[in-house]
Coordinates of C-alpha atoms in Angstrom, one line a residue:
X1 CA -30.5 235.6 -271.8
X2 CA -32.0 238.9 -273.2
X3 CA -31.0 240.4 -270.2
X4 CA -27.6 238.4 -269.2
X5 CA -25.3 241.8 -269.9
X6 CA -27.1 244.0 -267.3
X7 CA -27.4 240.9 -265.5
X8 CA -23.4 240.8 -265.5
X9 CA -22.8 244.6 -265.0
X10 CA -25.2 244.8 -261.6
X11 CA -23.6 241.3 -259.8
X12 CA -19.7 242.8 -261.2
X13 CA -20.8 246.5 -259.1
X14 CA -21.8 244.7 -256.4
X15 CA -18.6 242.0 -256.2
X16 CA -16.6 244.7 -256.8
X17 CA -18.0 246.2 -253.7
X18 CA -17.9 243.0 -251.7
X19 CA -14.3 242.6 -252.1
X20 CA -13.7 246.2 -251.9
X21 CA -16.0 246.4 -248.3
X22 CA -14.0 242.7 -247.8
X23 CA -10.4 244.1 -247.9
X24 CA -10.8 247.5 -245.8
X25 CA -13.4 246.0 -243.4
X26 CA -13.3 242.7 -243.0
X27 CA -15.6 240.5 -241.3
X28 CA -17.0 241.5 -237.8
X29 CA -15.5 237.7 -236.8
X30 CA -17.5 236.0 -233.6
X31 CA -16.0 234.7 -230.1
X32 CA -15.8 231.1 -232.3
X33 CA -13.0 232.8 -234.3
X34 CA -11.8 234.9 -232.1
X35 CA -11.6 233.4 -228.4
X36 CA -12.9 234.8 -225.7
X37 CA -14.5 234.2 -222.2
X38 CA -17.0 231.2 -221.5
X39 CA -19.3 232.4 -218.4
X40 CA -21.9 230.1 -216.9
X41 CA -24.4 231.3 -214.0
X42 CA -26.9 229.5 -212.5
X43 CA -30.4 231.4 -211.1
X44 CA -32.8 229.8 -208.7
X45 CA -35.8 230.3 -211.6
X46 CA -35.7 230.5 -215.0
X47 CA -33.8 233.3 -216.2
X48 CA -35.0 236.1 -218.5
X49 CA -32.3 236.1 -221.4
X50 CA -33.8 239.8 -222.5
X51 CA -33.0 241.2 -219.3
X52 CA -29.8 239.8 -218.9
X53 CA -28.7 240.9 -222.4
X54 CA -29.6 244.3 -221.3
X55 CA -28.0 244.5 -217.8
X56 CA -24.9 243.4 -220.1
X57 CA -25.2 245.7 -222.3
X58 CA -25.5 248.7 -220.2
X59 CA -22.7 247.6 -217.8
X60 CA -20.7 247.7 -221.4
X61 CA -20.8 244.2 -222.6
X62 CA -23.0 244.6 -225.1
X63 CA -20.7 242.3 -227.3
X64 CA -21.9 239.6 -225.0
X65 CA -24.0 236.5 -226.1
X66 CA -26.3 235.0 -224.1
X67 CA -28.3 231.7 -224.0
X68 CA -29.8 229.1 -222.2
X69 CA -26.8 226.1 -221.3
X70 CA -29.2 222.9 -220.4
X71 CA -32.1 224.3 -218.6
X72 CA -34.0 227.5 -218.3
X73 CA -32.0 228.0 -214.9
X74 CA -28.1 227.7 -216.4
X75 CA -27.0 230.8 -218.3
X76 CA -24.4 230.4 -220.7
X77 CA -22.4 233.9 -221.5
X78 CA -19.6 234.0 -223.9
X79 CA -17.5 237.4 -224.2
X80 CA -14.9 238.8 -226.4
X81 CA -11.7 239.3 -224.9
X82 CA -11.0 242.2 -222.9
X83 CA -6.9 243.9 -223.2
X84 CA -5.6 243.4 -219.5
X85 CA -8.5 241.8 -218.2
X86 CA -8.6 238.2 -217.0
X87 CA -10.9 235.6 -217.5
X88 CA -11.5 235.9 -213.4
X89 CA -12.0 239.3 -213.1
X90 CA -14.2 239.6 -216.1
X91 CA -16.4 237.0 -214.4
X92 CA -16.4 238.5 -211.2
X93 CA -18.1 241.6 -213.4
X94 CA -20.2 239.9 -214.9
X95 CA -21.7 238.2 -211.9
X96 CA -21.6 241.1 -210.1
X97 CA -22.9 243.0 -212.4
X98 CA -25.8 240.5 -213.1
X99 CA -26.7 239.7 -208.9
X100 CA -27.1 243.4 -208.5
X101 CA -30.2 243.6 -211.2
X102 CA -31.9 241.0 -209.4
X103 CA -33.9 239.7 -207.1
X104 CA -32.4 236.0 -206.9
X105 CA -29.9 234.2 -206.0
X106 CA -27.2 233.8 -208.9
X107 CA -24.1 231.6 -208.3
X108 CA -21.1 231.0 -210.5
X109 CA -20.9 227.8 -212.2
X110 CA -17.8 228.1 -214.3
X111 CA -15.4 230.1 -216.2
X112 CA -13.3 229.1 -219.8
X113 CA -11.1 230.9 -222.0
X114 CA -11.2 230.1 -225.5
X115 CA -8.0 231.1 -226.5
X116 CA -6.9 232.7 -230.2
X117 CA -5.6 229.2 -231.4
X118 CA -8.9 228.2 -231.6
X119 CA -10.2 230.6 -233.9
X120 CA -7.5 230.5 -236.2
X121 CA -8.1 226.4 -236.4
X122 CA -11.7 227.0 -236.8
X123 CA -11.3 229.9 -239.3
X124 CA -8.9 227.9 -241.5
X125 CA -11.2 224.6 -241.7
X126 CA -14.0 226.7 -242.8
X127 CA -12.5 228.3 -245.3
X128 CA -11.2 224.4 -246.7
X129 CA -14.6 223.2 -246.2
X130 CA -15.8 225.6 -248.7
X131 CA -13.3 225.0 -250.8
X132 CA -13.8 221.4 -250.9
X133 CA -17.2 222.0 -251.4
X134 CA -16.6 224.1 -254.4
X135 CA -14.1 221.8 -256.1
X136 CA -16.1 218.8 -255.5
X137 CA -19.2 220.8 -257.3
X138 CA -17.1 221.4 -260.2
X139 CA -16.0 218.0 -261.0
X140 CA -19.4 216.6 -260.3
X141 CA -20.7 218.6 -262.7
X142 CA -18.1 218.5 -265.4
X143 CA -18.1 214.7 -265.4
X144 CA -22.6 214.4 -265.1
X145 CA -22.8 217.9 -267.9
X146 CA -19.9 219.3 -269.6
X147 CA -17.3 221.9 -268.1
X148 CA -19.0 225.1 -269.2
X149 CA -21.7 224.6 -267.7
X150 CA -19.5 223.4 -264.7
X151 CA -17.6 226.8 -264.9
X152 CA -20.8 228.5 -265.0
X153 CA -21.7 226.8 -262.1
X154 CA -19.2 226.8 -259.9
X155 CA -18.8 230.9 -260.9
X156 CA -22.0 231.2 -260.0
X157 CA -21.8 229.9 -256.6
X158 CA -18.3 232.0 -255.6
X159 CA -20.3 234.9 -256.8
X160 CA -23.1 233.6 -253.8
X161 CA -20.6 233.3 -251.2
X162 CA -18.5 236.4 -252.0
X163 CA -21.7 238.5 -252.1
X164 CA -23.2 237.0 -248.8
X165 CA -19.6 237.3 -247.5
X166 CA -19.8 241.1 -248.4
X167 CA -23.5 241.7 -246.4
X168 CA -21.9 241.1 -243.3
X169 CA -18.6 242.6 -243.9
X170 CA -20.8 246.3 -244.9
X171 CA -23.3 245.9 -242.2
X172 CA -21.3 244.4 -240.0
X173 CA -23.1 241.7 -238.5
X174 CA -21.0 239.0 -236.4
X175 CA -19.7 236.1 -238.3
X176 CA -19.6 233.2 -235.9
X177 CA -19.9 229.4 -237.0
X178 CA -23.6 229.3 -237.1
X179 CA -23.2 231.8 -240.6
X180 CA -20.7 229.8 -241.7
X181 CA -23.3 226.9 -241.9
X182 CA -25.6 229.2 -243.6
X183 CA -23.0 229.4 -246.1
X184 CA -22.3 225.9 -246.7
X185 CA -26.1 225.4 -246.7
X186 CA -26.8 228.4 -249.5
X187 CA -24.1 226.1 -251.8
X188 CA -25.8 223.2 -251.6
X189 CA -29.1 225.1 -252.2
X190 CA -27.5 227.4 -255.1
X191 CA -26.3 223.9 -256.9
X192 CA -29.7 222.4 -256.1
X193 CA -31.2 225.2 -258.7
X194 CA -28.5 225.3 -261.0
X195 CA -28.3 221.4 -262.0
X196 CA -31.8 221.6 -262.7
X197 CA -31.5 224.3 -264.9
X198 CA -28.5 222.3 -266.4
X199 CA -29.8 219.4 -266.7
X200 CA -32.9 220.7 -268.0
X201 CA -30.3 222.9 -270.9
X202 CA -29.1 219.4 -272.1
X203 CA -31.6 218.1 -272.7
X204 CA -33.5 220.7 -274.8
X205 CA -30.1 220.8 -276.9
X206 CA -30.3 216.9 -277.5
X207 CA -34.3 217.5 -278.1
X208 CA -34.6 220.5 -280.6
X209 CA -32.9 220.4 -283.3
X210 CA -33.3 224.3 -284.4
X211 CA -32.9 227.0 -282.2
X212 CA -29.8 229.6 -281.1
X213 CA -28.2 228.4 -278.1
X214 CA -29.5 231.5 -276.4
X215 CA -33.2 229.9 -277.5
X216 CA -32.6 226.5 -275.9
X217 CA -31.3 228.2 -272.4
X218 CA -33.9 230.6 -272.2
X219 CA -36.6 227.8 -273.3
X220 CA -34.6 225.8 -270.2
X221 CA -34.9 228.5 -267.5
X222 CA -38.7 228.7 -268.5
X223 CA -38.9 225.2 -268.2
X224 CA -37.8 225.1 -264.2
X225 CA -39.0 228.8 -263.8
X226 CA -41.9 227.6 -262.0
X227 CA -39.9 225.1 -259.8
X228 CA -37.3 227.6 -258.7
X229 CA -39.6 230.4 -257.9
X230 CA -42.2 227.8 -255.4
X231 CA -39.3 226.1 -254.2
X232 CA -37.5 229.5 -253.1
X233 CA -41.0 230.9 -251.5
X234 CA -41.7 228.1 -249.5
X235 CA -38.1 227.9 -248.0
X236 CA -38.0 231.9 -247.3
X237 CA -42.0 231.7 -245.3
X238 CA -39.8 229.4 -242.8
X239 CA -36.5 231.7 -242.8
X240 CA -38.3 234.7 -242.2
X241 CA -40.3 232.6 -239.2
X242 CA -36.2 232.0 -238.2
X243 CA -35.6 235.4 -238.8
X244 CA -38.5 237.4 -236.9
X245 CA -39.3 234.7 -234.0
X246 CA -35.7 232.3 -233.6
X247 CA -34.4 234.8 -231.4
X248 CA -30.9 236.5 -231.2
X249 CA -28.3 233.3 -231.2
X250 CA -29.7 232.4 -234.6
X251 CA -30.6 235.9 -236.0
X252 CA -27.0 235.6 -238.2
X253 CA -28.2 232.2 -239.8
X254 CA -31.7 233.2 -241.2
X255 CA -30.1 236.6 -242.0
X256 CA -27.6 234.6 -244.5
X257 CA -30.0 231.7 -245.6
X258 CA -32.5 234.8 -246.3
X259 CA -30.0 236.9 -248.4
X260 CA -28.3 233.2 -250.0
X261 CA -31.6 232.2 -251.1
X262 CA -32.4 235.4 -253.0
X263 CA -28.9 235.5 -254.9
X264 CA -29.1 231.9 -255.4
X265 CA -31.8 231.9 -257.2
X266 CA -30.7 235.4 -259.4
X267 CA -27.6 233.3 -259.9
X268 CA -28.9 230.1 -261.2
X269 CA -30.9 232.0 -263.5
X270 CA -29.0 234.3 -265.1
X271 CA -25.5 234.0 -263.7
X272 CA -24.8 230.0 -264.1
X273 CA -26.4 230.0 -267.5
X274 CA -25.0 233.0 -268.8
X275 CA -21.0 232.2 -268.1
X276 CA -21.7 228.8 -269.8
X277 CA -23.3 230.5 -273.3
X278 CA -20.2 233.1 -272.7
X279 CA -18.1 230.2 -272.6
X280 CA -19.2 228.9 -276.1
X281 CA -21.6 225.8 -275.1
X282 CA -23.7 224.7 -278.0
X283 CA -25.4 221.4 -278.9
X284 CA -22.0 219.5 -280.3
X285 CA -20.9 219.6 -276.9
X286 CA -24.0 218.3 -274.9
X287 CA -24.8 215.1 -277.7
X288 CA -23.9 211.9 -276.4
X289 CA -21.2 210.3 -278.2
X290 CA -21.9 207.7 -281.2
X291 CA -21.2 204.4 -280.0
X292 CA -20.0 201.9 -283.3
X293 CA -21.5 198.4 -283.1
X294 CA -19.0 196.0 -283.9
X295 CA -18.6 194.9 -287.2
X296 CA -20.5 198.4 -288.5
X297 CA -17.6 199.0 -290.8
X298 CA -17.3 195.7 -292.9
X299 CA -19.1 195.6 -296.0
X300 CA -22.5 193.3 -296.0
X301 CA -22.1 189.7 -297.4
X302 CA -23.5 189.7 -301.2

């Protein structure tokens, strides 16, 4: 709590640079948003998806994404659109371009266009799914705690989303539904966190009697200081095993889990806690109300 204002100043520079990077660059969106071409090959023997991501890339699709459809032998290729180009003729290239690096035979299975109508559906029911999300985290934890901290949380996790949002928007890295998962996954793991810490804030208010309300928080982040810390280590040794060996179709989703994970946890710590003090919390709010037995009020029998 010592440190909540700095705390404050550092996440508000980099929000403000989220939105900013958010608004004038927007999101390098991925064929599931923005349509595209659906290629599928087939090679007599299992295909090498490095080399066919280069031949790609230097016939000028390096936008492509390539992966295995099935079996090691079906090659599944999805590419953004292309201004004047059909869906045929870009296959045509494609195959052409990909039976002229090698050795094999490779034969044409099929060839889809995801049109525009499609991303906007998908774009517009992610963006309500986190919204959902967030709303149903706020009532939850207004009616189980009190609505500071529920504010605190739920600011807390906008400020994780907006900032992961903002990574990809300044390096522009390709936002495709497999990030948009990521995201949905860093709220549920940035609430994880931050109803222990709440929890854990109630009570010490109901236990100690003395103390600031900036004593009882910081004595509560101490408390699951320990917990957060192993429980974010052990979950980052797998993400970065995602992240160096998953390969390129799932590069996007370690790389958010990874950055969600980090923020999370600054968030829950000094983020979630520190609105709800801002807010005015103190131990009046957290007691449980006094129940009155009946007949409490009559005066005893002499």
């Amino acid at each position: 709590m010592k440190y909540r204002f700095v705390s404050w100043i550092f996440s508000a520079i980099l929000l403000i640079g989220s939105i900013a990077s958010l608004s004038i660059n927007q999101l390098n969106w991925g064929l599931d948003f923005t349509g595209g071409t659906v290629i599928e090959v087939g090679y007599d023997r299992p295909a090498d998806l490095s080399a066919v991501r280069v031949v790609l890339t230097e016939r000028g699709f390096g936008d492509a994404v390539v992966q295995n459809f099935g079996t090691q032998e079906d090659v599944l290729i999805r590419i953004e659109p292309r201004e004047g180009v059909k869906a045929q003729e870009l296959g045509d290239q494609v195959l052409r371009a990909l039976q002229e690096s090698s050795d094999g035979t490779i034969e044409m299975r099929r060839i889809e266009f995801v049109g525009p109508q499609v991303g906007d559906e998908l774009t517009e029911q992610g963006g309500l799914a986190m919204l959902t999300a967030l709303i149903c985290i706020l009532l939850y934890i207004a009616v189980r705690f009190e609505w500071r901290l529920a504010l605190g949380a739920v600011g807390a996790l906008a400020h994780d989303v907006i900032l992961t949002l903002g990574l990809f928007s300044v390096l522009g890295l390709e936002f495709d539904l497999t990030v948009l998962a990521a995201l949905l996954a860093v709220i549920g793991y940035s609430i994880n966190d931050t109803v222990v810490v709440c929890d854990r804030i109630r009570e010490n208010f109901r236990k100690y009697r003395k103390g600031t309300p900036e004593e009882i928080i910081d004595g509560a982040i101490t408390d699951t200081l320990s917990r957060t810390v192993i429980t974010s280590l052990t979950t980052v040794l797998v993400l970065l095993a995602l992240f160096f060996l998953g390969g390129q179709l799932i590069h996007g989703f370690a790389t958010a889990l990874l950055f969600g994970i980090f923020i999370g946890t600054y968030s829950s710590i000094f983020i979630a806690s520190g609105l709800a003090h801002a807010l005015g919390i103190s131990r009046e709010d957290l007691m449980p109300p006094e129940v009155e037995k009946e007949g409490e009020d009559l005066e005893p029998m002499p």
